[in-house]
Coordinates of C-alpha atoms in Angstrom, one line a residue:
M705 CA 1.5 -72.0 -50.1
A706 CA 3.8 -74.7 -50.3
E707 CA 4.6 -78.1 -51.6
H708 CA 1.4 -80.3 -50.8
R709 CA 2.5 -84.2 -50.0
E710 CA -1.4 -84.8 -49.5
G711 CA -4.6 -83.7 -48.8
S712 CA -7.9 -85.1 -47.3
G713 CA -11.4 -83.7 -47.4
Q714 CA -13.9 -83.0 -44.8
T715 CA -16.7 -81.5 -46.4
G716 CA -20.0 -82.6 -44.8
Q717 CA -18.3 -82.6 -41.3
L718 CA -18.7 -79.8 -38.8
S719 CA -16.0 -77.9 -36.7
E720 CA -15.8 -78.2 -33.4
H721 CA -17.4 -74.7 -33.4
G722 CA -21.0 -75.3 -35.3
H723 CA -19.5 -74.5 -38.6
P724 CA -19.0 -76.9 -41.9
A725 CA -14.9 -78.2 -41.9
K726 CA -13.0 -77.5 -44.2
E727 CA -10.8 -79.2 -46.4
I728 CA -7.5 -80.5 -44.6
H729 CA -4.5 -80.7 -46.6
Q730 CA -0.8 -82.3 -45.4
L731 CA 2.4 -80.1 -45.6
D732 CA 6.1 -81.5 -45.0
R733 CA 7.2 -77.9 -44.3
V734 CA 5.6 -74.2 -44.3
V735 CA 7.7 -71.4 -44.0
I736 CA 5.8 -68.3 -42.5
R737 CA 7.4 -64.2 -42.2
F738 CA 5.4 -61.9 -39.6
A739 CA 6.3 -58.3 -40.5
G740 CA 5.2 -55.3 -39.3
D741 CA 5.6 -51.9 -37.5
S742 CA 8.6 -52.2 -34.4
G743 CA 5.4 -51.7 -32.4
D744 CA 2.8 -54.4 -33.7
G745 CA 4.4 -57.3 -31.6
M746 CA 6.0 -59.4 -34.5
Q747 CA 8.1 -61.2 -32.1
L748 CA 6.4 -62.0 -29.8
T749 CA 3.6 -63.1 -32.0
G750 CA 6.1 -65.5 -33.7
D751 CA 7.6 -66.5 -31.0
R752 CA 4.0 -67.5 -29.7
F753 CA 3.3 -69.6 -32.8
T754 CA 6.8 -70.8 -32.8
S755 CA 6.2 -72.8 -29.0
E756 CA 2.7 -73.8 -30.1
T757 CA 4.1 -75.5 -33.3
A758 CA 6.8 -77.1 -30.9
Q759 CA 4.6 -78.5 -28.4
L760 CA 3.3 -80.8 -31.7
G761 CA 6.7 -81.9 -32.4
N762 CA 7.9 -80.0 -35.8
D763 CA 11.2 -79.8 -36.1
I764 CA 11.5 -76.0 -36.3
S765 CA 13.8 -73.0 -37.3
T766 CA 13.3 -69.5 -36.3
L767 CA 15.0 -65.9 -37.7
P768 CA 13.9 -62.7 -35.6
N769 CA 14.7 -59.4 -37.5
F770 CA 14.3 -56.4 -35.9
P771 CA 15.4 -52.8 -35.7
A772 CA 18.7 -51.2 -33.5
E773 CA 15.9 -48.4 -32.3
I774 CA 13.8 -49.2 -29.6
R775 CA 11.4 -47.5 -31.2
A776 CA 12.0 -46.4 -34.7
P777 CA 10.0 -44.5 -37.1
A778 CA 6.4 -45.8 -37.1
G779 CA 5.4 -46.7 -40.7
T780 CA 8.8 -46.4 -41.8
L781 CA 11.0 -49.3 -43.5
P782 CA 13.8 -48.8 -40.6
G783 CA 10.8 -49.9 -38.5
V784 CA 10.3 -52.8 -40.0
S785 CA 10.0 -55.4 -37.6
S786 CA 10.0 -59.4 -38.7
F787 CA 9.9 -62.8 -37.7
Q788 CA 10.3 -65.8 -39.6
V789 CA 9.5 -69.7 -38.5
A790 CA 10.0 -72.6 -40.5
F791 CA 8.2 -75.6 -39.5
A792 CA 8.4 -79.3 -41.1
D793 CA 7.6 -82.8 -40.2
Y794 CA 11.7 -83.7 -40.6
D795 CA 14.7 -82.6 -39.6
I796 CA 15.8 -78.7 -40.7
L797 CA 19.0 -77.0 -40.5
T798 CA 17.4 -73.5 -41.3
P799 CA 14.7 -70.8 -40.7
G800 CA 14.5 -71.2 -44.7
D801 CA 15.4 -69.5 -47.8
A802 CA 11.9 -67.6 -48.3
P803 CA 9.2 -67.4 -46.8
N804 CA 5.8 -69.4 -48.4
V805 CA 3.4 -66.8 -46.6
L806 CA 3.6 -63.2 -45.3
V807 CA 1.6 -61.2 -43.2
A808 CA 2.2 -58.0 -43.4
M809 CA 0.4 -55.7 -40.8
N810 CA 1.6 -52.0 -42.3
P811 CA 3.0 -50.5 -46.3
A812 CA 6.1 -50.5 -44.9
A813 CA 6.5 -54.1 -44.4
L814 CA 5.2 -55.2 -47.4
K815 CA 7.6 -53.5 -49.5
A816 CA 10.1 -54.8 -47.2
N817 CA 9.8 -58.1 -47.6
I818 CA 7.6 -58.2 -50.9
A819 CA 11.0 -59.4 -52.5
D820 CA 11.8 -62.6 -50.3
L821 CA 8.2 -64.1 -51.3
P822 CA 8.2 -66.3 -54.4
K823 CA 5.2 -66.2 -56.6
G824 CA 2.7 -68.0 -55.4
G825 CA 2.7 -67.2 -52.6
T826 CA 0.7 -66.4 -49.6
I827 CA 0.2 -63.1 -48.4
I828 CA -2.5 -62.0 -45.6
V829 CA -2.3 -58.3 -45.6
N830 CA -4.0 -55.9 -42.8
T831 CA -5.8 -53.4 -45.5
D832 CA -6.5 -51.2 -42.3
E833 CA -3.1 -49.6 -41.8
F834 CA -2.9 -48.6 -46.4
T835 CA -3.9 -45.1 -45.9
K836 CA -2.4 -42.6 -48.3
R837 CA 0.0 -41.0 -45.7
N838 CA 0.9 -44.8 -44.5
L839 CA 1.5 -45.7 -48.0
A840 CA 3.7 -42.6 -49.3
K841 CA 5.2 -42.8 -46.2
V842 CA 7.4 -45.8 -48.0
G843 CA 7.4 -44.0 -51.5
Y844 CA 4.6 -46.3 -53.1
D845 CA 2.8 -43.8 -55.6
S846 CA -1.0 -46.3 -55.8
N847 CA -2.2 -48.8 -53.5
P848 CA -0.7 -52.2 -54.5
L849 CA -3.6 -54.0 -53.2
E850 CA -5.9 -52.0 -55.9
D851 CA -3.1 -51.6 -58.6
D852 CA -2.5 -55.4 -59.7
S853 CA 0.9 -55.3 -58.6
L854 CA 0.2 -58.2 -56.4
A855 CA -1.4 -60.5 -58.8
G856 CA 1.6 -63.1 -58.9
W857 CA 0.9 -63.8 -55.1
D858 CA -2.1 -65.3 -53.6
V859 CA -3.4 -62.2 -51.2
H860 CA -6.0 -62.2 -48.7
R861 CA -6.9 -59.1 -47.4
V862 CA -8.0 -58.5 -44.4
G863 CA -8.6 -56.0 -41.5
L864 CA -6.8 -56.7 -38.5
T865 CA -7.4 -53.4 -37.2
S866 CA -11.1 -52.6 -37.3
M867 CA -12.0 -56.5 -37.0
T868 CA -9.4 -57.0 -33.7
V869 CA -11.5 -53.3 -32.6
G870 CA -14.8 -54.9 -33.2
A871 CA -14.4 -57.9 -31.0
L872 CA -13.3 -55.9 -28.4
A873 CA -16.1 -53.4 -28.3
E874 CA -17.5 -55.2 -25.5
H875 CA -14.4 -55.2 -23.5
P876 CA -13.5 -52.4 -20.9
V877 CA -10.2 -52.0 -22.3
S878 CA -9.2 -48.5 -24.3
K879 CA -9.4 -48.3 -28.3
K880 CA -5.7 -48.1 -28.2
D881 CA -5.2 -51.1 -26.8
A882 CA -7.9 -52.8 -28.4
E883 CA -6.0 -52.3 -31.7
R884 CA -2.2 -53.5 -29.8
A885 CA -3.8 -56.8 -29.8
K886 CA -4.0 -56.8 -33.4
N887 CA -1.4 -59.2 -33.6
M888 CA -3.0 -61.8 -31.2
F889 CA -6.1 -61.7 -33.8
A890 CA -3.3 -62.5 -36.8
L891 CA -1.9 -65.2 -34.0
G892 CA -5.5 -66.6 -33.6
L893 CA -6.0 -66.7 -37.7
L894 CA -2.3 -68.1 -38.4
S895 CA -3.0 -70.6 -35.6
W896 CA -6.4 -71.7 -37.5
L897 CA -4.9 -72.0 -41.1
Y898 CA -1.9 -74.3 -39.9
S899 CA -3.7 -76.1 -36.9
R900 CA -1.5 -75.1 -34.3
P901 CA -2.6 -75.5 -30.6
H902 CA -3.3 -72.6 -28.5
E903 CA -3.6 -73.3 -24.8
S904 CA -0.1 -72.2 -24.3
T905 CA -1.1 -68.8 -25.5
M906 CA -3.6 -68.7 -23.4
A907 CA -1.6 -69.3 -20.5
F908 CA 1.1 -67.3 -21.5
L909 CA -1.7 -64.5 -21.2
E910 CA -2.4 -64.8 -17.8
R911 CA 0.8 -64.9 -16.8
K912 CA 1.8 -61.7 -18.9
F913 CA -1.2 -59.4 -18.3
A914 CA -1.4 -61.2 -14.2
A915 CA -1.8 -57.8 -13.3
R916 CA -4.6 -56.2 -15.9
P917 CA -7.5 -59.2 -15.8
E918 CA -8.9 -57.2 -18.6
L919 CA -5.9 -57.0 -21.0
V920 CA -6.1 -60.6 -20.3
A921 CA -9.6 -61.2 -21.5
A922 CA -9.1 -58.9 -24.5
N923 CA -6.2 -60.7 -25.7
K924 CA -7.9 -63.5 -25.3
A925 CA -10.7 -62.7 -27.4
A926 CA -8.6 -61.1 -29.8
F927 CA -7.0 -64.6 -30.4
N928 CA -9.6 -66.2 -30.7
A929 CA -11.9 -63.8 -33.3
G930 CA -9.0 -64.6 -35.6
W931 CA -9.3 -68.0 -34.9
N932 CA -13.7 -67.8 -35.6
F933 CA -12.5 -65.5 -38.5
G934 CA -10.4 -68.2 -40.2
E935 CA -12.8 -70.9 -39.6
T936 CA -16.3 -68.7 -41.0
T937 CA -15.0 -66.9 -43.9
E938 CA -15.1 -68.0 -47.5
G939 CA -11.5 -66.4 -48.2
F940 CA -9.6 -69.6 -46.8
A941 CA -11.3 -72.5 -48.2
V942 CA -8.5 -74.8 -46.6
R943 CA -6.6 -75.5 -43.7
Y944 CA -3.0 -77.2 -43.5
E945 CA -1.5 -79.6 -41.5
V946 CA 2.2 -80.6 -40.9
P947 CA 2.8 -83.5 -38.9
P948 CA 5.3 -84.0 -36.4
A949 CA 8.8 -85.0 -37.1
Q950 CA 10.5 -88.0 -36.5
M951 CA 12.6 -87.3 -33.7
A952 CA 14.3 -89.3 -30.9
P953 CA 12.6 -90.0 -27.9
G954 CA 12.7 -87.6 -24.6
N955 CA 11.5 -84.4 -23.4
Y956 CA 12.2 -81.5 -25.6
R957 CA 11.7 -77.3 -25.2
N958 CA 12.0 -74.8 -27.9
I959 CA 15.5 -72.8 -26.9
T960 CA 17.2 -70.2 -28.0
G961 CA 20.8 -69.3 -28.3
N962 CA 21.5 -67.5 -25.7
A963 CA 19.0 -69.2 -23.5
A964 CA 21.2 -72.5 -24.3
L965 CA 24.2 -71.1 -23.9
A966 CA 23.4 -69.5 -20.5
L967 CA 22.2 -72.8 -19.4
G968 CA 25.5 -74.3 -20.4
L969 CA 26.9 -71.8 -18.1
V970 CA 25.1 -73.4 -15.4
A971 CA 25.1 -77.1 -16.1
A972 CA 29.5 -76.3 -16.1
G973 CA 29.0 -74.9 -12.7
V974 CA 27.0 -77.8 -11.2
K975 CA 29.6 -80.3 -13.0
A976 CA 32.6 -78.2 -11.9
K977 CA 31.2 -77.8 -8.7
L978 CA 32.3 -74.6 -8.6
P979 CA 30.5 -71.7 -8.1
V980 CA 29.3 -69.4 -11.2
L981 CA 30.2 -65.4 -11.7
L982 CA 28.9 -63.6 -14.5
G983 CA 30.0 -60.1 -14.5
A984 CA 28.3 -58.4 -17.0
Y985 CA 27.6 -55.1 -19.0
P986 CA 24.1 -54.7 -21.2
I987 CA 24.8 -55.1 -24.5
T988 CA 23.0 -56.1 -27.8
P989 CA 22.2 -59.3 -28.7
A990 CA 23.9 -60.4 -25.3
S991 CA 22.2 -59.0 -22.5
D992 CA 19.5 -62.6 -22.3
I993 CA 22.9 -64.7 -20.9
L994 CA 22.7 -62.3 -18.5
H995 CA 18.7 -62.2 -18.0
E996 CA 18.5 -65.9 -17.8
L997 CA 21.9 -66.7 -15.4
S998 CA 20.2 -64.3 -13.2
K999 CA 17.5 -66.5 -12.6
H1000 CA 19.4 -68.9 -11.6
K1001 CA 20.9 -68.5 -8.2
K1002 CA 19.7 -71.0 -6.1
L1003 CA 22.2 -73.4 -8.4
G1004 CA 25.1 -71.0 -7.4
V1005 CA 24.9 -68.4 -9.9
T1006 CA 25.7 -64.4 -9.1
T1007 CA 25.3 -62.2 -11.8
V1008 CA 26.8 -58.9 -12.0
Q1009 CA 25.3 -56.2 -13.6
A1010 CA 28.9 -54.1 -14.1
E1011 CA 29.0 -50.2 -15.0
D1012 CA 31.1 -50.6 -18.1
E1013 CA 32.6 -53.7 -20.0
I1014 CA 36.0 -53.3 -18.0
A1015 CA 34.5 -53.7 -14.9
A1016 CA 32.6 -56.3 -15.6
I1017 CA 35.8 -58.6 -17.1
G1018 CA 37.3 -57.4 -14.0
V1019 CA 34.6 -59.0 -12.0
A1020 CA 35.1 -62.0 -13.4
L1021 CA 38.7 -61.8 -13.4
G1022 CA 38.8 -61.4 -9.6
A1023 CA 36.1 -64.4 -9.4
A1024 CA 38.2 -66.7 -10.7
Y1025 CA 41.2 -65.2 -9.0
G1026 CA 38.9 -66.4 -6.0
G1027 CA 38.1 -69.8 -6.8
A1028 CA 34.6 -69.1 -9.1
L1029 CA 33.8 -70.0 -12.1
G1030 CA 34.4 -66.6 -13.5
I1031 CA 32.2 -65.2 -16.8
T1032 CA 31.6 -62.6 -18.7
T1033 CA 29.7 -62.0 -21.6
T1034 CA 29.3 -59.3 -24.6
S1035 CA 29.6 -58.7 -28.2
G1036 CA 32.4 -57.0 -30.4
P1037 CA 32.6 -53.9 -28.7
G1038 CA 32.5 -55.2 -25.7
V1039 CA 35.7 -57.2 -26.5
A1040 CA 37.6 -54.0 -27.6
L1041 CA 36.8 -52.6 -24.2
K1042 CA 37.9 -56.6 -22.1
S1043 CA 41.2 -56.8 -24.4
E1044 CA 43.4 -55.7 -21.8
T1045 CA 41.8 -57.9 -18.7
I1046 CA 42.0 -60.5 -21.5
S1047 CA 45.7 -60.4 -21.6
L1048 CA 46.1 -59.9 -17.8
A1049 CA 43.9 -63.2 -17.3
V1050 CA 46.3 -64.8 -19.7
A1051 CA 49.3 -63.3 -17.7
L1052 CA 47.8 -65.5 -14.5
E1053 CA 46.9 -68.3 -16.2
L1054 CA 43.4 -68.5 -14.9
P1055 CA 40.2 -69.7 -15.7
L1056 CA 38.4 -67.3 -17.5
V1057 CA 35.3 -67.5 -20.4
I1058 CA 34.5 -64.4 -22.7
V1059 CA 31.3 -64.7 -24.4
D1060 CA 31.4 -62.9 -27.4
V1061 CA 27.5 -62.4 -29.5
Q1062 CA 28.9 -61.3 -32.2
R1063 CA 26.9 -58.5 -34.2
A1064 CA 27.4 -56.3 -37.4
G1065 CA 30.5 -53.4 -36.9
P1066 CA 32.9 -52.0 -36.7
S1067 CA 32.4 -50.0 -34.1
T1068 CA 28.2 -49.3 -33.0
G1069 CA 27.8 -50.6 -36.6
L1070 CA 24.1 -53.0 -37.2
P1071 CA 23.3 -53.6 -33.3
T1072 CA 20.8 -56.4 -34.2
K1073 CA 22.2 -57.9 -37.3
T1074 CA 24.5 -60.8 -37.2
E1075 CA 28.0 -61.2 -38.4
Q1076 CA 31.4 -63.2 -38.0
A1077 CA 33.8 -60.7 -38.2
D1078 CA 35.1 -61.0 -34.8
L1079 CA 37.2 -64.4 -36.2
N1080 CA 40.6 -61.9 -36.0
M1081 CA 40.0 -60.1 -32.6
A1082 CA 39.0 -63.1 -31.1
L1083 CA 42.5 -65.4 -32.1
Y1084 CA 44.9 -61.7 -32.0
G1085 CA 43.2 -59.2 -30.3
R1086 CA 45.2 -58.6 -27.9
H1087 CA 48.9 -56.6 -27.3
G1088 CA 52.0 -58.7 -27.0
E1089 CA 51.9 -62.5 -27.4
A1090 CA 48.6 -63.4 -25.0
P1091 CA 46.8 -66.3 -26.9
V1092 CA 43.4 -67.7 -25.8
A1093 CA 41.4 -71.1 -26.1
V1094 CA 38.9 -70.0 -29.3
V1095 CA 35.2 -71.7 -29.7
A1096 CA 32.1 -71.8 -31.6
A1097 CA 29.0 -72.7 -31.5
Q1098 CA 27.3 -73.9 -34.9
S1099 CA 23.5 -73.1 -33.5
P1100 CA 20.7 -72.4 -31.0
V1101 CA 21.2 -76.0 -28.9
D1102 CA 24.7 -76.1 -29.7
C1103 CA 25.5 -73.0 -27.8
F1104 CA 24.8 -75.6 -24.5
H1105 CA 27.0 -77.9 -26.2
A1106 CA 29.9 -75.5 -26.7
A1107 CA 29.5 -73.3 -23.7
I1108 CA 30.4 -76.6 -21.1
E1109 CA 33.0 -77.4 -23.7
A1110 CA 34.4 -73.6 -23.1
C1111 CA 34.4 -74.5 -19.6
R1112 CA 36.3 -77.7 -20.0
I1113 CA 38.8 -75.8 -21.6
A1114 CA 39.2 -73.1 -19.2
L1115 CA 39.0 -75.2 -15.7
K1116 CA 41.3 -77.8 -17.2
Y1117 CA 43.8 -75.8 -18.7
R1118 CA 43.8 -72.7 -16.4
T1119 CA 43.2 -70.1 -19.7
P1120 CA 41.3 -67.7 -20.8
V1121 CA 38.6 -69.3 -23.5
I1122 CA 36.4 -67.2 -25.9
L1123 CA 33.4 -68.8 -27.5
L1124 CA 32.0 -67.0 -30.2
S1125 CA 28.1 -67.4 -30.4
D1126 CA 26.4 -64.5 -33.1
G1127 CA 22.9 -62.8 -33.5
Y1128 CA 21.5 -65.3 -36.0
V1129 CA 22.0 -68.2 -33.1
A1130 CA 21.6 -66.2 -30.2
N1131 CA 18.3 -65.2 -31.5
G1132 CA 17.3 -68.1 -33.3
S1133 CA 15.6 -70.9 -31.6
E1134 CA 15.1 -74.7 -32.2
P1135 CA 13.6 -78.0 -30.6
W1136 CA 16.2 -78.9 -27.7
L1137 CA 16.4 -82.5 -26.1
L1138 CA 16.7 -82.1 -22.9
P1139 CA 20.3 -83.9 -21.6
E1140 CA 20.8 -86.6 -18.7
I1141 CA 23.0 -84.9 -16.0
S1142 CA 25.2 -87.9 -15.9
E1143 CA 25.9 -88.0 -20.1
L1144 CA 27.5 -84.1 -19.3
P1145 CA 31.5 -84.2 -18.9
D1146 CA 33.1 -84.3 -15.1
L1147 CA 34.4 -80.6 -15.0
Q1148 CA 35.7 -81.1 -11.2
V1149 CA 39.1 -79.7 -10.8
E1150 CA 41.5 -79.7 -7.6
Y1151 CA 42.7 -76.2 -6.1
A1152 CA 45.9 -76.2 -4.4
T1153 CA 45.8 -77.0 -1.0
G1154 CA 49.6 -76.9 -0.2
P1155 CA 53.5 -76.7 -1.0
N1156 CA 54.1 -78.2 -4.6
G1157 CA 57.7 -78.4 -4.8
E1158 CA 60.3 -80.7 -3.6
D1159 CA 61.8 -78.3 -0.8
G1160 CA 58.3 -77.6 0.8
K1161 CA 57.8 -74.5 -0.8
F1162 CA 55.1 -73.3 -3.0
Y1163 CA 55.9 -72.6 -7.0
P1164 CA 52.7 -71.0 -8.1
Y1165 CA 53.9 -71.6 -11.7
L1166 CA 54.8 -75.1 -11.3
R1167 CA 53.2 -76.9 -14.0
D1168 CA 51.1 -79.8 -14.6
P1169 CA 52.9 -82.5 -17.0
E1170 CA 50.1 -83.0 -18.8
T1171 CA 47.6 -80.0 -19.0
M1172 CA 50.7 -77.0 -18.8
A1173 CA 47.9 -75.7 -15.8
R1174 CA 49.6 -74.2 -13.1
P1175 CA 48.0 -74.6 -9.8
W1176 CA 44.3 -72.9 -8.9
A1177 CA 45.5 -71.6 -5.4
V1178 CA 42.4 -69.9 -3.3
P1179 CA 43.5 -66.3 -2.1
G1180 CA 43.7 -67.3 1.5
T1181 CA 45.0 -70.4 1.4
P1182 CA 47.5 -70.9 4.5
G1183 CA 50.6 -71.9 2.7
L1184 CA 49.9 -71.2 -0.7
E1185 CA 50.6 -66.9 0.1
H1186 CA 52.4 -66.0 -3.8
R1187 CA 52.7 -62.7 -5.9
I1188 CA 50.3 -61.8 -8.5
G1189 CA 50.2 -59.0 -11.2
G1190 CA 50.2 -58.1 -14.5
L1191 CA 54.2 -58.1 -14.5
E1192 CA 55.9 -60.5 -16.3
K1193 CA 56.9 -63.8 -14.1
A1194 CA 59.5 -66.1 -13.3
D1195 CA 59.4 -69.6 -14.0
K1196 CA 58.0 -71.6 -11.4
T1197 CA 58.1 -68.9 -8.0
G1198 CA 55.7 -66.1 -10.0
D1199 CA 58.2 -63.2 -9.2
I1200 CA 58.6 -60.2 -11.5
S1201 CA 61.2 -61.1 -13.2
Y1202 CA 62.9 -59.0 -16.4
D1203 CA 65.2 -61.6 -17.4
P1204 CA 65.1 -61.3 -21.0
A1205 CA 65.4 -65.3 -21.1
N1206 CA 62.6 -65.9 -19.0
H1207 CA 60.5 -63.4 -20.9
D1208 CA 61.4 -65.9 -23.7
F1209 CA 60.7 -68.5 -22.3
M1210 CA 57.4 -67.6 -20.8
V1211 CA 55.9 -66.1 -23.9
R1212 CA 56.8 -69.7 -25.7
T1213 CA 55.1 -71.2 -22.6
R1214 CA 52.1 -69.8 -22.8
A1215 CA 51.6 -70.3 -26.7
A1216 CA 52.5 -74.0 -25.9
R1217 CA 50.2 -74.2 -23.4
I1218 CA 47.5 -72.9 -25.6
E1219 CA 48.4 -75.8 -28.4
A1220 CA 48.9 -78.2 -26.0
I1221 CA 45.0 -78.1 -25.4
D1222 CA 43.5 -81.2 -25.9
V1223 CA 40.8 -81.0 -28.6
P1224 CA 39.1 -84.0 -30.7
D1225 CA 39.3 -84.6 -34.7
V1226 CA 37.1 -82.7 -37.0
E1227 CA 34.5 -85.0 -38.5
V1228 CA 34.0 -85.0 -42.2
E1229 CA 30.7 -85.8 -43.9
D1230 CA 31.7 -87.2 -46.7
P1231 CA 28.8 -89.7 -47.4
S1232 CA 29.9 -90.9 -51.0
G1233 CA 33.5 -90.9 -50.5
E1234 CA 34.0 -89.4 -53.8
A1235 CA 33.6 -85.9 -53.2
K1236 CA 36.8 -83.6 -54.7
V1237 CA 35.7 -80.4 -52.8
L1238 CA 35.0 -79.9 -48.9
V1239 CA 33.6 -77.1 -47.9
L1240 CA 35.0 -75.6 -44.3
G1241 CA 33.1 -73.7 -41.9
W1242 CA 32.8 -72.5 -38.3
G1243 CA 29.8 -71.4 -36.5
S1244 CA 26.4 -70.4 -37.3
T1245 CA 27.1 -71.2 -41.3
Y1246 CA 26.7 -74.7 -40.1
G1247 CA 22.9 -75.0 -40.9
P1248 CA 23.0 -73.1 -44.3
I1249 CA 26.0 -74.9 -45.2
G1250 CA 24.3 -78.6 -44.3
A1251 CA 21.6 -77.4 -46.0
A1252 CA 23.3 -76.8 -49.0
A1253 CA 25.5 -79.8 -49.4
R1254 CA 22.1 -81.8 -48.2
A1255 CA 20.6 -80.3 -51.3
L1256 CA 23.2 -81.0 -53.6
R1257 CA 24.0 -84.8 -52.8
Q1258 CA 20.1 -85.2 -53.6
R1259 CA 20.2 -84.2 -56.8
G1260 CA 23.8 -86.4 -57.3
V1261 CA 26.0 -83.9 -56.8
N1262 CA 29.1 -85.2 -54.7
V1263 CA 30.3 -82.8 -52.1
A1264 CA 32.1 -83.1 -48.5
Q1265 CA 31.7 -81.1 -45.6
A1266 CA 33.2 -79.9 -42.1
H1267 CA 32.6 -77.7 -39.4
L1268 CA 35.6 -76.0 -37.0
R1269 CA 33.9 -75.8 -33.3
H1270 CA 37.8 -75.8 -32.0
L1271 CA 39.3 -72.0 -33.9
N1272 CA 42.4 -72.0 -31.2
P1273 CA 44.4 -74.7 -31.5
L1274 CA 42.6 -75.9 -34.8
P1275 CA 42.3 -80.0 -34.6
K1276 CA 45.2 -81.6 -35.3
N1277 CA 43.7 -83.8 -38.0
L1278 CA 43.0 -80.6 -40.1
G1279 CA 45.7 -80.6 -41.7
E1280 CA 45.4 -83.5 -43.3
V1281 CA 41.7 -83.1 -44.3
L1282 CA 42.0 -80.6 -46.2
A1283 CA 44.7 -82.1 -48.1
S1284 CA 42.6 -85.0 -49.0
Y1285 CA 40.5 -83.0 -50.9
D1286 CA 41.1 -81.0 -54.6
K1287 CA 39.3 -78.0 -53.3
V1288 CA 38.1 -76.2 -50.1
V1289 CA 35.9 -73.7 -50.1
I1290 CA 34.9 -71.7 -46.7
P1291 CA 31.7 -69.4 -46.9
E1292 CA 31.9 -66.9 -43.6
M1293 CA 30.0 -63.9 -43.3
N1294 CA 33.1 -61.6 -43.0
L1295 CA 35.4 -60.4 -45.8
G1296 CA 38.0 -64.4 -45.2
Q1297 CA 39.2 -64.3 -41.9
L1298 CA 39.2 -68.3 -41.3
A1299 CA 40.6 -68.9 -44.9
H1300 CA 43.7 -65.9 -44.4
V1301 CA 44.2 -68.6 -41.4
I1302 CA 43.8 -71.7 -43.1
R1303 CA 45.8 -70.4 -45.9
A1304 CA 48.7 -69.0 -43.6
R1305 CA 48.4 -72.6 -41.7
F1306 CA 47.8 -75.1 -44.3
L1307 CA 49.9 -73.3 -47.4
I1308 CA 46.4 -73.8 -49.4
D1309 CA 44.5 -72.2 -51.9
V1310 CA 41.3 -72.2 -50.1
V1311 CA 38.4 -70.5 -52.4
A1312 CA 36.9 -67.8 -50.1
Y1313 CA 32.5 -67.3 -50.3
N1314 CA 32.0 -63.8 -48.3
Q1315 CA 29.0 -61.9 -47.6
V1316 CA 28.9 -58.8 -45.4
R1317 CA 24.9 -58.2 -45.2
G1318 CA 23.7 -58.6 -41.3
L1319 CA 22.1 -61.6 -42.6
P1320 CA 23.0 -65.1 -42.6
F1321 CA 23.7 -66.9 -45.6
T1322 CA 20.8 -68.9 -47.5
S1323 CA 21.2 -72.7 -48.4
T1324 CA 20.2 -72.1 -52.1
Q1325 CA 23.1 -68.9 -52.3
L1326 CA 25.4 -71.4 -51.4
E1327 CA 24.0 -74.6 -53.4
T1328 CA 24.1 -72.6 -56.4
M1329 CA 28.5 -71.8 -55.6
L1330 CA 29.3 -74.4 -54.1
E1331 CA 27.8 -76.4 -57.6
E1332 CA 29.9 -74.0 -60.0
V1333 CA 33.1 -75.0 -57.9
I1334 CA 32.7 -78.9 -58.1
K1335 CA 32.0 -77.9 -62.0
N1336 CA 35.6 -76.5 -62.4
V1337 CA 37.6 -78.8 -60.1

């Protein structure tokens, strides 16, 4: 099931329910994957197990995986939804390359996931769904529970559906509602098996079904039935514990990347003492940011669900013009629609944050799968010379800090900033140590209050000598009347200008403004100082790269790691860092977009390692690749 660190027997004792207590083994890490039909509640089950685990103080990392269809065909391979959670008593960087335990609610879930489960792993399977019809739907010629095809795994056959219905026989709920509660039975069983608490799940059920008390009671009963089944059945002779991880003291909460990003935007508004306005159009996988921000009206946040992507960014840019922190959130297809207005924001030189939660493309592509293929669009995807700052988040928790950094740059330098996240970090979760507000950067800005020219006039494009930012003049301020629009501006006055020399100057000035942005130097993790190979990443490859580098070093293989948060402008020391290694490797979930940038900018023949499968890299995959590169240096 997972490597045992130690075991402790408890035979001869009684459990809290009066049954003989089972032996408890301690593990240092476990990876569980819940899989079933998209209507089986696997995302909810995984989320509740994660929340219970977070309360115990384990380090956690999750990987939800679900179809794009609202309701894919039941019992089919395209309709399989899964939720993988890794939890450990030490710091972990990924949700695990492969599960130790697979909970399969039907034949489709088993067939879609069995290849990922190493031999010797545990399968808990819902036998009630292995009917001839369901087996035929996914191409099983015979029942894998009966033909020895699962002989290499530890299989626990459990009638999840029938046992749940039986447990709820005395409850005033329909058979359909009783069957739906089978995910709570499974959750109860796994919570017992891994010694998870369940008070938060009971409270969650009371909130979720508050309007229907009979469903509260039924789901609680299903959970308890699963717990008691584990405690009494002979099929599970051992329970497991994963002790809490050693973590810095403080208040923690489990948080997804999208939620962390939203709270980062709220915090930025508070630290800037500015109202925050989000203009958004719902799109997977960015919609949860809109949902989260809509809860924070009391903190000065206004959310507008516009009729389309173009209107959404228009609302956000209008808010920026009016003196607010303007935000718009979207995914790749939405960025394409917003590109003209981003160019307008470049010309107007107003602070605007564009959040792109990347997904697999092109076009509609794979809406619920992850990818890093929007870097080129973020850097270059506008007409004319229209450079913007680009920042990328590397983990769910880092989405909070990346959002604050994007707002800092936008406000200080009066520029649009594209903040890149992706489906992997947006939907994944990990423990977040709540920061002290006093520790966050001061983002306060000053509006223009009066004329700034030596002649007593107001010049809207007279720049700050340090940041090259123009003054932020709130409409309606007496004496600050000026022309606005997308036509080329004359230097200083902002008047419409068709002068060739002025246009050349303004284009070069807008590019120089971005290059002048102050970003921290890139940091290199090279413990031995003897590594000849540097692996360079950006965005969500941080976890798999870090886990691979950690594994290599534990085996005595030297490798250096650096990760980019700022993609435009790049850190000023990056060229020096790259030149100090014999070989630079860049893993990306695209066809080599950062690799192209690095080659062009620094004339270094980097090794590009690329994947576009809609799934994140595994650490083992990167470990194998890096070891081969290191051998050949």
